[in-house]
C-alpha cells in the first residue's frame, strides 16, 4: 500500500512540476488557461459554445480544447463558434494531465491566443487532482444534478476558483434549491463566487469570459482554503504549490483526498513503474512531440483531432 501511495504522490508531484512549466511558458506568451470541470451532461459544452462565440464577436483571440473518451461530438459543436478547436480522445483515461495538454497545444494553438478554454473529461473525481497549468479553475453543475453535489465531490468544488450553475431555465421544474446549493458550496469552499447561467436563454452569458479576462489582466483570483491545507490522510497526495512564479492559481491536493476509489485509467494506462511523466516534458511552445502535435494550427472554426498516445489509434486531420 505504501508503494502505491508513493507512486501516486510521485505522479502528482511530476504533474505539478509540468503544470508550473506549462503555466510559465504560456504566461510569457500572453496566454492563460481556463480549466472547466463538470459531470457529464452538465451543459458545459453548450455554455462554452456561447462564450466562445461572444469572445469572437468581441475580438478576443480564444481557442478551445475538449477531451473525451470517445467521439468528436463536443469539438464539432464548439467549432460552430468559429474559433480554433481541438478534440483530444483519451481512449479511457478519465482526465487530462499537464504534459498531455502541453503536447497537444504545441504547434496547434495560434500564437496570439489570449484564452485557452480546456473542457476536461466529464468527471468530478479524477480531473480534480490534476493541475493543467490553468490560471482559472471553473467547476460547473447543472440544476438537475441536485444541491448536494458540492458535498459529494468536495475536492472538485473545494479547489474551484469559480462555480457556475447551468440550465437555470429549468430550475423551477426540477425544484432546484439555490440557497441550499450555495450553502453547500460555501461549506467546502468559503468565499468562492457562484454564478447562474442558462445557455438557452442567455442568462449569465459573458460572465465566464469576463472573469477569465480579468484574471488574465492580473486581477485577483479566489484562493480556495482546501488548497492551503496540509495533507492529513494516509492515502493523501503530495500537496501542490500554493502559488507559482507565473502567478498561477492556488492549487493543492486536498487533505484526505482518497484517489484509490473509482479511479480507472482505462486500458493501457498505468501510473505504476514504466509510466513516467517527466517534469516539463512537452510543455510550452516548441516542445511538442508525437504525431498528435502535427505541424501548424488549423484555422478558425475547424477541428483538429488528437488521441492519447496509449490508445494505438492513428490520429487524423
PDB file of C-alpha atoms in Angstrom:
ATOM      1  CA  UNK A   1       0.000   0.000   0.000  1.00  0.00           C
ATOM      2  CA  UNK A   2       2.799   2.414   0.858  1.00  0.00           C
ATOM      3  CA  UNK A   3       4.407   1.838  -2.543  1.00  0.00           C
ATOM      4  CA  UNK A   4       1.113   2.524  -4.307  1.00  0.00           C
ATOM      5  CA  UNK A   5       0.665   5.753  -2.346  1.00  0.00           C
ATOM      6  CA  UNK A   6       4.265   6.775  -3.038  1.00  0.00           C
ATOM      7  CA  UNK A   7       3.797   6.172  -6.764  1.00  0.00           C
ATOM      8  CA  UNK A   8       0.636   8.272  -6.825  1.00  0.00           C
ATOM      9  CA  UNK A   9       2.369  11.059  -4.947  1.00  0.00           C
ATOM     10  CA  UNK A  10       5.248  10.919  -7.413  1.00  0.00           C
ATOM     11  CA  UNK A  11       2.884  11.098 -10.401  1.00  0.00           C
ATOM     12  CA  UNK A  12       1.100  14.124  -8.970  1.00  0.00           C
ATOM     13  CA  UNK A  13       4.371  15.807  -8.000  1.00  0.00           C
ATOM     14  CA  UNK A  14       5.587  15.427 -11.578  1.00  0.00           C
ATOM     15  CA  UNK A  15       2.292  16.733 -12.865  1.00  0.00           C
ATOM     16  CA  UNK A  16       2.550  19.793 -10.626  1.00  0.00           C
ATOM     17  CA  UNK A  17       6.053  20.442 -11.925  1.00  0.00           C
ATOM     18  CA  UNK A  18       4.869  20.048 -15.507  1.00  0.00           C
ATOM     19  CA  UNK A  19       1.916  22.353 -14.833  1.00  0.00           C
ATOM     20  CA  UNK A  20       4.255  25.018 -13.446  1.00  0.00           C
ATOM     21  CA  UNK A  21       6.444  24.788 -16.545  1.00  0.00           C
ATOM     22  CA  UNK A  22       3.425  24.982 -18.834  1.00  0.00           C
ATOM     23  CA  UNK A  23       1.873  27.910 -16.973  1.00  0.00           C
ATOM     24  CA  UNK A  24       5.152  29.829 -17.035  1.00  0.00           C
ATOM     25  CA  UNK A  25       5.582  29.302 -20.775  1.00  0.00           C
ATOM     26  CA  UNK A  26       2.020  30.254 -21.631  1.00  0.00           C
ATOM     27  CA  UNK A  27       2.075  33.314 -19.399  1.00  0.00           C
ATOM     28  CA  UNK A  28       5.223  34.500 -21.142  1.00  0.00           C
ATOM     29  CA  UNK A  29       3.415  34.394 -24.492  1.00  0.00           C
ATOM     30  CA  UNK A  30       0.300  36.097 -23.110  1.00  0.00           C
ATOM     31  CA  UNK A  31      -1.984  33.051 -22.944  1.00  0.00           C
ATOM     32  CA  UNK A  32      -3.925  31.848 -19.927  1.00  0.00           C
ATOM     33  CA  UNK A  33      -5.731  28.541 -19.480  1.00  0.00           C
ATOM     34  CA  UNK A  34      -9.261  28.122 -18.137  1.00  0.00           C
ATOM     35  CA  UNK A  35      -9.865  24.579 -16.882  1.00  0.00           C
ATOM     36  CA  UNK A  36     -13.543  23.539 -16.990  1.00  0.00           C
ATOM     37  CA  UNK A  37     -14.618  20.575 -14.848  1.00  0.00           C
ATOM     38  CA  UNK A  38     -18.069  19.051 -14.526  1.00  0.00           C
ATOM     39  CA  UNK A  39     -20.098  15.864 -14.605  1.00  0.00           C
ATOM     40  CA  UNK A  40     -21.208  14.508 -17.999  1.00  0.00           C
ATOM     41  CA  UNK A  41     -24.320  16.283 -19.245  1.00  0.00           C
ATOM     42  CA  UNK A  42     -23.856  19.396 -17.135  1.00  0.00           C
ATOM     43  CA  UNK A  43     -24.277  21.666 -20.149  1.00  0.00           C
ATOM     44  CA  UNK A  44     -20.716  22.975 -20.176  1.00  0.00           C
ATOM     45  CA  UNK A  45     -20.335  22.434 -23.934  1.00  0.00           C
ATOM     46  CA  UNK A  46     -23.470  24.456 -24.683  1.00  0.00           C
ATOM     47  CA  UNK A  47     -22.354  27.274 -22.400  1.00  0.00           C
ATOM     48  CA  UNK A  48     -18.788  27.211 -23.732  1.00  0.00           C
ATOM     49  CA  UNK A  49     -20.038  27.428 -27.311  1.00  0.00           C
ATOM     50  CA  UNK A  50     -21.933  30.596 -26.446  1.00  0.00           C
ATOM     51  CA  UNK A  51     -18.946  32.071 -24.596  1.00  0.00           C
ATOM     52  CA  UNK A  52     -16.582  31.308 -27.495  1.00  0.00           C
ATOM     53  CA  UNK A  53     -18.966  32.959 -29.944  1.00  0.00           C
ATOM     54  CA  UNK A  54     -19.181  36.019 -27.717  1.00  0.00           C
ATOM     55  CA  UNK A  55     -15.391  36.188 -27.468  1.00  0.00           C
ATOM     56  CA  UNK A  56     -15.117  36.142 -31.243  1.00  0.00           C
ATOM     57  CA  UNK A  57     -17.681  38.931 -31.523  1.00  0.00           C
ATOM     58  CA  UNK A  58     -15.627  40.999 -29.091  1.00  0.00           C
ATOM     59  CA  UNK A  59     -12.412  40.352 -30.990  1.00  0.00           C
ATOM     60  CA  UNK A  60     -10.831  38.303 -28.195  1.00  0.00           C
ATOM     61  CA  UNK A  61      -8.453  35.648 -29.524  1.00  0.00           C
ATOM     62  CA  UNK A  62      -9.588  32.388 -27.947  1.00  0.00           C
ATOM     63  CA  UNK A  63      -9.226  28.674 -28.625  1.00  0.00           C
ATOM     64  CA  UNK A  64     -10.763  25.555 -27.122  1.00  0.00           C
ATOM     65  CA  UNK A  65      -9.513  22.046 -26.451  1.00  0.00           C
ATOM     66  CA  UNK A  66     -12.045  19.421 -25.461  1.00  0.00           C
ATOM     67  CA  UNK A  67     -11.271  15.971 -24.081  1.00  0.00           C
ATOM     68  CA  UNK A  68     -13.479  12.905 -24.255  1.00  0.00           C
ATOM     69  CA  UNK A  69     -13.040   9.159 -24.046  1.00  0.00           C
ATOM     70  CA  UNK A  70     -14.607   8.804 -27.499  1.00  0.00           C
ATOM     71  CA  UNK A  71     -16.381  10.730 -30.298  1.00  0.00           C
ATOM     72  CA  UNK A  72     -15.735  14.222 -31.640  1.00  0.00           C
ATOM     73  CA  UNK A  73     -19.240  15.470 -30.859  1.00  0.00           C
ATOM     74  CA  UNK A  74     -18.232  18.253 -28.487  1.00  0.00           C
ATOM     75  CA  UNK A  75     -15.478  19.579 -30.760  1.00  0.00           C
ATOM     76  CA  UNK A  76     -17.865  19.731 -33.718  1.00  0.00           C
ATOM     77  CA  UNK A  77     -20.321  21.722 -31.620  1.00  0.00           C
ATOM     78  CA  UNK A  78     -17.663  24.115 -30.331  1.00  0.00           C
ATOM     79  CA  UNK A  79     -16.277  24.653 -33.840  1.00  0.00           C
ATOM     80  CA  UNK A  80     -19.571  26.296 -34.791  1.00  0.00           C
ATOM     81  CA  UNK A  81     -18.393  29.307 -32.793  1.00  0.00           C
ATOM     82  CA  UNK A  82     -15.751  29.950 -35.438  1.00  0.00           C
ATOM     83  CA  UNK A  83     -12.696  29.647 -33.178  1.00  0.00           C
ATOM     84  CA  UNK A  84      -9.871  27.068 -33.369  1.00  0.00           C
ATOM     85  CA  UNK A  85     -10.937  23.844 -31.665  1.00  0.00           C
ATOM     86  CA  UNK A  86      -9.062  20.623 -30.958  1.00  0.00           C
ATOM     87  CA  UNK A  87     -10.526  17.285 -29.905  1.00  0.00           C
ATOM     88  CA  UNK A  88      -8.425  15.015 -27.715  1.00  0.00           C
ATOM     89  CA  UNK A  89      -9.547  11.403 -27.430  1.00  0.00           C
ATOM     90  CA  UNK A  90      -8.222   9.892 -24.209  1.00  0.00           C
ATOM     91  CA  UNK A  91      -9.220   6.297 -25.005  1.00  0.00           C
ATOM     92  CA  UNK A  92     -10.383   5.523 -21.488  1.00  0.00           C
ATOM     93  CA  UNK A  93      -8.206   7.889 -19.497  1.00  0.00           C
ATOM     94  CA  UNK A  94     -10.514   9.734 -17.098  1.00  0.00           C
ATOM     95  CA  UNK A  95      -8.657  13.058 -17.042  1.00  0.00           C
ATOM     96  CA  UNK A  96      -6.127  15.271 -18.773  1.00  0.00           C
ATOM     97  CA  UNK A  97      -2.641  15.819 -17.381  1.00  0.00           C
ATOM     98  CA  UNK A  98      -0.368  18.841 -17.767  1.00  0.00           C
ATOM     99  CA  UNK A  99       2.186  17.144 -20.026  1.00  0.00           C
ATOM    100  CA  UNK A 100      -0.639  15.942 -22.308  1.00  0.00           C
ATOM    101  CA  UNK A 101      -2.079  19.436 -22.604  1.00  0.00           C
ATOM    102  CA  UNK A 102       1.318  20.934 -23.369  1.00  0.00           C
ATOM    103  CA  UNK A 103       1.935  18.412 -26.120  1.00  0.00           C
ATOM    104  CA  UNK A 104      -1.478  18.851 -27.692  1.00  0.00           C
ATOM    105  CA  UNK A 105      -1.420  22.646 -27.876  1.00  0.00           C
ATOM    106  CA  UNK A 106       2.129  22.909 -29.204  1.00  0.00           C
ATOM    107  CA  UNK A 107       2.082  23.559 -32.944  1.00  0.00           C
ATOM    108  CA  UNK A 108      -1.709  23.844 -32.977  1.00  0.00           C
ATOM    109  CA  UNK A 109      -2.757  26.810 -30.860  1.00  0.00           C
ATOM    110  CA  UNK A 110      -2.369  30.175 -32.639  1.00  0.00           C
ATOM    111  CA  UNK A 111       0.413  32.307 -31.168  1.00  0.00           C
ATOM    112  CA  UNK A 112      -1.907  35.227 -30.432  1.00  0.00           C
ATOM    113  CA  UNK A 113      -4.331  33.148 -28.350  1.00  0.00           C
ATOM    114  CA  UNK A 114      -5.318  35.105 -25.279  1.00  0.00           C
ATOM    115  CA  UNK A 115      -7.530  32.490 -23.616  1.00  0.00           C
ATOM    116  CA  UNK A 116      -7.458  28.729 -23.979  1.00  0.00           C
ATOM    117  CA  UNK A 117     -10.585  27.036 -22.654  1.00  0.00           C
ATOM    118  CA  UNK A 118      -9.998  23.392 -21.754  1.00  0.00           C
ATOM    119  CA  UNK A 119     -13.124  21.277 -21.482  1.00  0.00           C
ATOM    120  CA  UNK A 120     -11.864  18.440 -19.301  1.00  0.00           C
ATOM    121  CA  UNK A 121     -13.233  14.899 -19.380  1.00  0.00           C
ATOM    122  CA  UNK A 122     -16.744  14.763 -17.885  1.00  0.00           C
ATOM    123  CA  UNK A 123     -15.858  13.590 -14.397  1.00  0.00           C
ATOM    124  CA  UNK A 124     -15.788  15.250 -10.965  1.00  0.00           C
ATOM    125  CA  UNK A 125     -13.300  12.789  -9.435  1.00  0.00           C
ATOM    126  CA  UNK A 126     -10.087  12.221 -11.406  1.00  0.00           C
ATOM    127  CA  UNK A 127      -9.643  15.661 -13.055  1.00  0.00           C
ATOM    128  CA  UNK A 128      -9.909  17.426  -9.698  1.00  0.00           C
ATOM    129  CA  UNK A 129      -6.437  16.300  -8.640  1.00  0.00           C
ATOM    130  CA  UNK A 130      -4.560  17.410 -11.766  1.00  0.00           C
ATOM    131  CA  UNK A 131      -3.325  20.957 -12.290  1.00  0.00           C
ATOM    132  CA  UNK A 132      -3.233  21.712 -16.023  1.00  0.00           C
ATOM    133  CA  UNK A 133      -1.273  24.929 -15.722  1.00  0.00           C
ATOM    134  CA  UNK A 134      -4.546  26.826 -15.575  1.00  0.00           C
ATOM    135  CA  UNK A 135      -4.925  30.318 -14.199  1.00  0.00           C
ATOM    136  CA  UNK A 136      -8.640  29.830 -13.564  1.00  0.00           C
ATOM    137  CA  UNK A 137     -10.334  26.598 -12.493  1.00  0.00           C
ATOM    138  CA  UNK A 138     -14.085  26.511 -13.024  1.00  0.00           C
ATOM    139  CA  UNK A 139     -16.466  23.811 -11.803  1.00  0.00           C
ATOM    140  CA  UNK A 140     -19.903  23.639 -13.410  1.00  0.00           C
ATOM    141  CA  UNK A 141     -23.016  21.931 -12.086  1.00  0.00           C
ATOM    142  CA  UNK A 142     -26.463  21.816 -13.628  1.00  0.00           C
ATOM    143  CA  UNK A 143     -29.652  22.342 -11.661  1.00  0.00           C
ATOM    144  CA  UNK A 144     -30.632  18.743 -12.491  1.00  0.00           C
ATOM    145  CA  UNK A 145     -27.729  17.276 -10.510  1.00  0.00           C
ATOM    146  CA  UNK A 146     -29.037  18.170  -7.063  1.00  0.00           C
ATOM    147  CA  UNK A 147     -27.973  20.570  -4.349  1.00  0.00           C
ATOM    148  CA  UNK A 148     -25.717  18.086  -2.540  1.00  0.00           C
ATOM    149  CA  UNK A 149     -23.069  17.659  -5.265  1.00  0.00           C
ATOM    150  CA  UNK A 150     -20.556  20.002  -3.584  1.00  0.00           C
ATOM    151  CA  UNK A 151     -20.691  17.769  -0.516  1.00  0.00           C
ATOM    152  CA  UNK A 152     -20.400  14.564  -2.549  1.00  0.00           C
ATOM    153  CA  UNK A 153     -17.437  15.877  -4.553  1.00  0.00           C
ATOM    154  CA  UNK A 154     -15.622  18.129  -2.065  1.00  0.00           C
ATOM    155  CA  UNK A 155     -12.263  18.045  -3.867  1.00  0.00           C
ATOM    156  CA  UNK A 156     -13.669  19.264  -7.178  1.00  0.00           C
ATOM    157  CA  UNK A 157     -15.762  22.022  -5.626  1.00  0.00           C
ATOM    158  CA  UNK A 158     -13.252  22.721  -2.866  1.00  0.00           C
ATOM    159  CA  UNK A 159     -10.481  23.608  -5.328  1.00  0.00           C
ATOM    160  CA  UNK A 160     -12.687  25.655  -7.681  1.00  0.00           C
ATOM    161  CA  UNK A 161     -11.956  29.328  -8.226  1.00  0.00           C
ATOM    162  CA  UNK A 162     -15.367  29.891  -9.790  1.00  0.00           C
ATOM    163  CA  UNK A 163     -18.534  27.802  -9.599  1.00  0.00           C
ATOM    164  CA  UNK A 164     -21.059  28.017 -12.436  1.00  0.00           C
ATOM    165  CA  UNK A 165     -24.635  26.748 -12.195  1.00  0.00           C
ATOM    166  CA  UNK A 166     -26.069  25.768 -15.586  1.00  0.00           C
ATOM    167  CA  UNK A 167     -29.535  25.136 -17.049  1.00  0.00           C
ATOM    168  CA  UNK A 168     -31.259  27.614 -14.737  1.00  0.00           C
ATOM    169  CA  UNK A 169     -34.112  27.870 -17.231  1.00  0.00           C
ATOM    170  CA  UNK A 170     -35.408  24.551 -15.852  1.00  0.00           C
ATOM    171  CA  UNK A 171     -34.536  25.192 -12.204  1.00  0.00           C
ATOM    172  CA  UNK A 172     -38.165  25.577 -11.155  1.00  0.00           C
ATOM    173  CA  UNK A 173     -39.247  22.441 -12.986  1.00  0.00           C
ATOM    174  CA  UNK A 174     -36.668  20.293 -11.179  1.00  0.00           C
ATOM    175  CA  UNK A 175     -37.217  22.123  -7.863  1.00  0.00           C
ATOM    176  CA  UNK A 176     -33.600  23.245  -7.601  1.00  0.00           C
ATOM    177  CA  UNK A 177     -32.861  24.768  -4.191  1.00  0.00           C
ATOM    178  CA  UNK A 178     -30.403  27.562  -4.993  1.00  0.00           C
ATOM    179  CA  UNK A 179     -29.913  28.582  -1.364  1.00  0.00           C
ATOM    180  CA  UNK A 180     -29.044  25.033  -0.314  1.00  0.00           C
ATOM    181  CA  UNK A 181     -26.604  24.645  -3.204  1.00  0.00           C
ATOM    182  CA  UNK A 182     -24.861  27.909  -2.372  1.00  0.00           C
ATOM    183  CA  UNK A 183     -24.620  26.909   1.286  1.00  0.00           C
ATOM    184  CA  UNK A 184     -23.056  23.565   0.372  1.00  0.00           C
ATOM    185  CA  UNK A 185     -20.541  25.245  -1.935  1.00  0.00           C
ATOM    186  CA  UNK A 186     -19.530  27.658   0.815  1.00  0.00           C
ATOM    187  CA  UNK A 187     -19.180  24.761   3.236  1.00  0.00           C
ATOM    188  CA  UNK A 188     -16.399  23.191   1.164  1.00  0.00           C
ATOM    189  CA  UNK A 189     -15.021  26.375  -0.431  1.00  0.00           C
ATOM    190  CA  UNK A 190     -15.696  29.530   1.608  1.00  0.00           C
ATOM    191  CA  UNK A 191     -15.750  32.726  -0.402  1.00  0.00           C
ATOM    192  CA  UNK A 192     -15.852  31.255  -3.907  1.00  0.00           C
ATOM    193  CA  UNK A 193     -18.143  33.046  -6.354  1.00  0.00           C
ATOM    194  CA  UNK A 194     -21.224  31.184  -7.620  1.00  0.00           C
ATOM    195  CA  UNK A 195     -22.856  32.423 -10.826  1.00  0.00           C
ATOM    196  CA  UNK A 196     -26.090  31.337 -12.519  1.00  0.00           C
ATOM    197  CA  UNK A 197     -26.291  30.668 -16.251  1.00  0.00           C
ATOM    198  CA  UNK A 198     -28.607  29.389 -18.951  1.00  0.00           C
ATOM    199  CA  UNK A 199     -27.118  28.789 -22.381  1.00  0.00           C
ATOM    200  CA  UNK A 200     -30.637  28.502 -23.798  1.00  0.00           C
ATOM    201  CA  UNK A 201     -31.896  31.845 -22.512  1.00  0.00           C
ATOM    202  CA  UNK A 202     -28.568  33.650 -22.386  1.00  0.00           C
ATOM    203  CA  UNK A 203     -28.712  34.211 -18.632  1.00  0.00           C
ATOM    204  CA  UNK A 204     -25.258  34.965 -17.283  1.00  0.00           C
ATOM    205  CA  UNK A 205     -23.764  34.885 -20.774  1.00  0.00           C
ATOM    206  CA  UNK A 206     -20.365  36.577 -20.777  1.00  0.00           C
ATOM    207  CA  UNK A 207     -19.662  36.169 -17.065  1.00  0.00           C
ATOM    208  CA  UNK A 208     -17.226  33.303 -17.641  1.00  0.00           C
ATOM    209  CA  UNK A 209     -15.446  35.242 -20.374  1.00  0.00           C
ATOM    210  CA  UNK A 210     -15.306  38.400 -18.249  1.00  0.00           C
ATOM    211  CA  UNK A 211     -13.909  36.565 -15.225  1.00  0.00           C
ATOM    212  CA  UNK A 212     -11.264  34.853 -17.358  1.00  0.00           C
ATOM    213  CA  UNK A 213     -10.207  38.110 -18.997  1.00  0.00           C
ATOM    214  CA  UNK A 214      -9.994  39.806 -15.604  1.00  0.00           C
ATOM    215  CA  UNK A 215      -7.678  37.095 -14.277  1.00  0.00           C
ATOM    216  CA  UNK A 216      -5.616  37.270 -17.453  1.00  0.00           C
ATOM    217  CA  UNK A 217      -5.220  41.008 -16.917  1.00  0.00           C
ATOM    218  CA  UNK A 218      -3.782  40.410 -13.460  1.00  0.00           C
ATOM    219  CA  UNK A 219      -6.970  40.580 -11.442  1.00  0.00           C
ATOM    220  CA  UNK A 220      -7.392  38.781  -8.138  1.00  0.00           C
ATOM    221  CA  UNK A 221      -8.355  35.127  -8.227  1.00  0.00           C
ATOM    222  CA  UNK A 222     -10.078  33.211  -5.450  1.00  0.00           C
ATOM    223  CA  UNK A 223      -7.710  31.194  -3.236  1.00  0.00           C
ATOM    224  CA  UNK A 224      -9.514  28.029  -2.028  1.00  0.00           C
ATOM    225  CA  UNK A 225      -8.950  27.181   1.613  1.00  0.00           C
ATOM    226  CA  UNK A 226      -8.702  23.477   0.769  1.00  0.00           C
ATOM    227  CA  UNK A 227      -5.654  24.092  -1.411  1.00  0.00           C
ATOM    228  CA  UNK A 228      -3.809  25.585   1.542  1.00  0.00           C
ATOM    229  CA  UNK A 229      -4.476  22.738   3.978  1.00  0.00           C
ATOM    230  CA  UNK A 230      -1.699  20.229   4.717  1.00  0.00           C
ATOM    231  CA  UNK A 231      -2.463  16.589   3.851  1.00  0.00           C
ATOM    232  CA  UNK A 232      -3.747  14.569   6.801  1.00  0.00           C
ATOM    233  CA  UNK A 233      -4.900  11.202   5.474  1.00  0.00           C
ATOM    234  CA  UNK A 234      -2.575   8.259   4.906  1.00  0.00           C
ATOM    235  CA  UNK A 235      -3.928   7.967   1.335  1.00  0.00           C
ATOM    236  CA  UNK A 236      -3.214  11.576   0.507  1.00  0.00           C
ATOM    237  CA  UNK A 237      -1.375  13.014  -2.467  1.00  0.00           C
ATOM    238  CA  UNK A 238       1.559  15.348  -2.064  1.00  0.00           C
ATOM    239  CA  UNK A 239       0.372  18.900  -1.566  1.00  0.00           C
ATOM    240  CA  UNK A 240       0.707  21.121  -4.607  1.00  0.00           C
ATOM    241  CA  UNK A 241       2.242  24.612  -4.640  1.00  0.00           C
ATOM    242  CA  UNK A 242       0.162  27.437  -3.216  1.00  0.00           C
ATOM    243  CA  UNK A 243       1.398  29.941  -5.778  1.00  0.00           C
ATOM    244  CA  UNK A 244       3.870  29.621  -8.576  1.00  0.00           C
ATOM    245  CA  UNK A 245       6.173  32.178 -10.102  1.00  0.00           C
ATOM    246  CA  UNK A 246       3.867  32.786 -13.023  1.00  0.00           C
ATOM    247  CA  UNK A 247       1.076  33.899 -10.729  1.00  0.00           C
ATOM    248  CA  UNK A 248      -0.989  30.771 -11.276  1.00  0.00           C
ATOM    249  CA  UNK A 249      -3.852  29.690  -9.070  1.00  0.00           C
ATOM    250  CA  UNK A 250      -3.560  28.281  -5.607  1.00  0.00           C
ATOM    251  CA  UNK A 251      -3.555  24.567  -6.272  1.00  0.00           C
ATOM    252  CA  UNK A 252      -3.134  21.646  -3.951  1.00  0.00           C
ATOM    253  CA  UNK A 253      -4.248  18.079  -3.482  1.00  0.00           C
ATOM    254  CA  UNK A 254      -6.895  18.304  -0.826  1.00  0.00           C
ATOM    255  CA  UNK A 255      -6.381  16.968   2.644  1.00  0.00           C
ATOM    256  CA  UNK A 256      -7.756  13.471   2.997  1.00  0.00           C
ATOM    257  CA  UNK A 257      -8.461  13.066  -0.714  1.00  0.00           C
ATOM    258  CA  UNK A 258      -8.514   9.363  -1.470  1.00  0.00           C
ATOM    259  CA  UNK A 259      -7.617   8.660  -5.071  1.00  0.00           C
ATOM    260  CA  UNK A 260      -7.926   4.889  -4.816  1.00  0.00           C
ATOM    261  CA  UNK A 261     -11.678   4.526  -5.159  1.00  0.00           C
ATOM    262  CA  UNK A 262     -13.430   4.655  -8.512  1.00  0.00           C
ATOM    263  CA  UNK A 263     -10.292   5.768 -10.379  1.00  0.00           C
ATOM    264  CA  UNK A 264      -9.946   3.905 -13.619  1.00  0.00           C
ATOM    265  CA  UNK A 265      -7.274   4.915 -16.075  1.00  0.00           C
ATOM    266  CA  UNK A 266      -8.662   2.716 -18.786  1.00  0.00           C
ATOM    267  CA  UNK A 267      -6.880   0.159 -20.902  1.00  0.00           C
ATOM    268  CA  UNK A 268      -3.189   0.510 -21.456  1.00  0.00           C
ATOM    269  CA  UNK A 269      -2.706   3.290 -18.928  1.00  0.00           C
ATOM    270  CA  UNK A 270      -0.774   2.577 -15.782  1.00  0.00           C
ATOM    271  CA  UNK A 271       0.612   5.049 -13.300  1.00  0.00           C
ATOM    272  CA  UNK A 272       2.907   2.440 -11.889  1.00  0.00           C
ATOM    273  CA  UNK A 273       6.524   1.706 -12.850  1.00  0.00           C
ATOM    274  CA  UNK A 274       7.256   2.318 -16.502  1.00  0.00           C
ATOM    275  CA  UNK A 275       4.757   5.166 -16.923  1.00  0.00           C
ATOM    276  CA  UNK A 276       6.995   8.178 -16.454  1.00  0.00           C
ATOM    277  CA  UNK A 277       5.759  11.743 -16.828  1.00  0.00           C
ATOM    278  CA  UNK A 278       8.958  13.752 -16.888  1.00  0.00           C
ATOM    279  CA  UNK A 279       8.563  17.260 -15.468  1.00  0.00           C
ATOM    280  CA  UNK A 280       8.379  19.815 -18.219  1.00  0.00           C
ATOM    281  CA  UNK A 281       8.235  17.249 -20.988  1.00  0.00           C
ATOM    282  CA  UNK A 282       6.329  18.563 -23.966  1.00  0.00           C
ATOM    283  CA  UNK A 283       5.452  21.926 -22.440  1.00  0.00           C
ATOM    284  CA  UNK A 284       5.074  25.296 -23.991  1.00  0.00           C
ATOM    285  CA  UNK A 285       5.963  26.494 -27.440  1.00  0.00           C
ATOM    286  CA  UNK A 286       8.442  24.464 -29.420  1.00  0.00           C
ATOM    287  CA  UNK A 287       8.474  21.390 -27.193  1.00  0.00           C
ATOM    288  CA  UNK A 288       5.673  19.236 -28.552  1.00  0.00           C
ATOM    289  CA  UNK A 289       6.415  15.737 -29.718  1.00  0.00           C
ATOM    290  CA  UNK A 290       4.443  12.847 -31.079  1.00  0.00           C
ATOM    291  CA  UNK A 291       2.111  12.530 -34.042  1.00  0.00           C
ATOM    292  CA  UNK A 292      -0.712  14.333 -32.282  1.00  0.00           C
ATOM    293  CA  UNK A 293       1.218  17.591 -32.261  1.00  0.00           C
ATOM    294  CA  UNK A 294       1.415  17.898 -36.066  1.00  0.00           C
ATOM    295  CA  UNK A 295       2.820  20.986 -37.792  1.00  0.00           C
ATOM    296  CA  UNK A 296       0.824  24.166 -37.898  1.00  0.00           C
ATOM    297  CA  UNK A 297      -2.521  25.091 -36.403  1.00  0.00           C
ATOM    298  CA  UNK A 298      -5.877  24.937 -38.028  1.00  0.00           C
ATOM    299  CA  UNK A 299      -7.946  27.943 -38.896  1.00  0.00           C
ATOM    300  CA  UNK A 300     -10.984  29.333 -37.102  1.00  0.00           C
ATOM    301  CA  UNK A 301     -13.957  27.041 -36.847  1.00  0.00           C
ATOM    302  CA  UNK A 302     -12.042  23.893 -37.765  1.00  0.00           C
ATOM    303  CA  UNK A 303     -11.457  20.807 -35.656  1.00  0.00           C
ATOM    304  CA  UNK A 304      -8.122  19.132 -35.088  1.00  0.00           C
ATOM    305  CA  UNK A 305      -8.221  15.601 -33.727  1.00  0.00           C
ATOM    306  CA  UNK A 306      -5.689  14.014 -31.426  1.00  0.00           C
ATOM    307  CA  UNK A 307      -5.612  10.774 -29.497  1.00  0.00           C
ATOM    308  CA  UNK A 308      -3.959   9.724 -26.295  1.00  0.00           C
ATOM    309  CA  UNK A 309      -0.616   8.053 -27.145  1.00  0.00           C
ATOM    310  CA  UNK A 310      -1.626   4.874 -25.300  1.00  0.00           C
ATOM    311  CA  UNK A 311      -4.675   4.300 -27.485  1.00  0.00           C
ATOM    312  CA  UNK A 312      -2.937   2.913 -30.535  1.00  0.00           C
ATOM    313  CA  UNK A 313      -5.380   4.832 -32.729  1.00  0.00           C
ATOM    314  CA  UNK A 314      -3.815   6.650 -35.678  1.00  0.00           C
ATOM    315  CA  UNK A 315      -4.625  10.361 -35.436  1.00  0.00           C
ATOM    316  CA  UNK A 316      -6.217  12.004 -38.452  1.00  0.00           C
ATOM    317  CA  UNK A 317      -6.783  15.548 -39.585  1.00  0.00           C
TER     318      UNK A 317
END
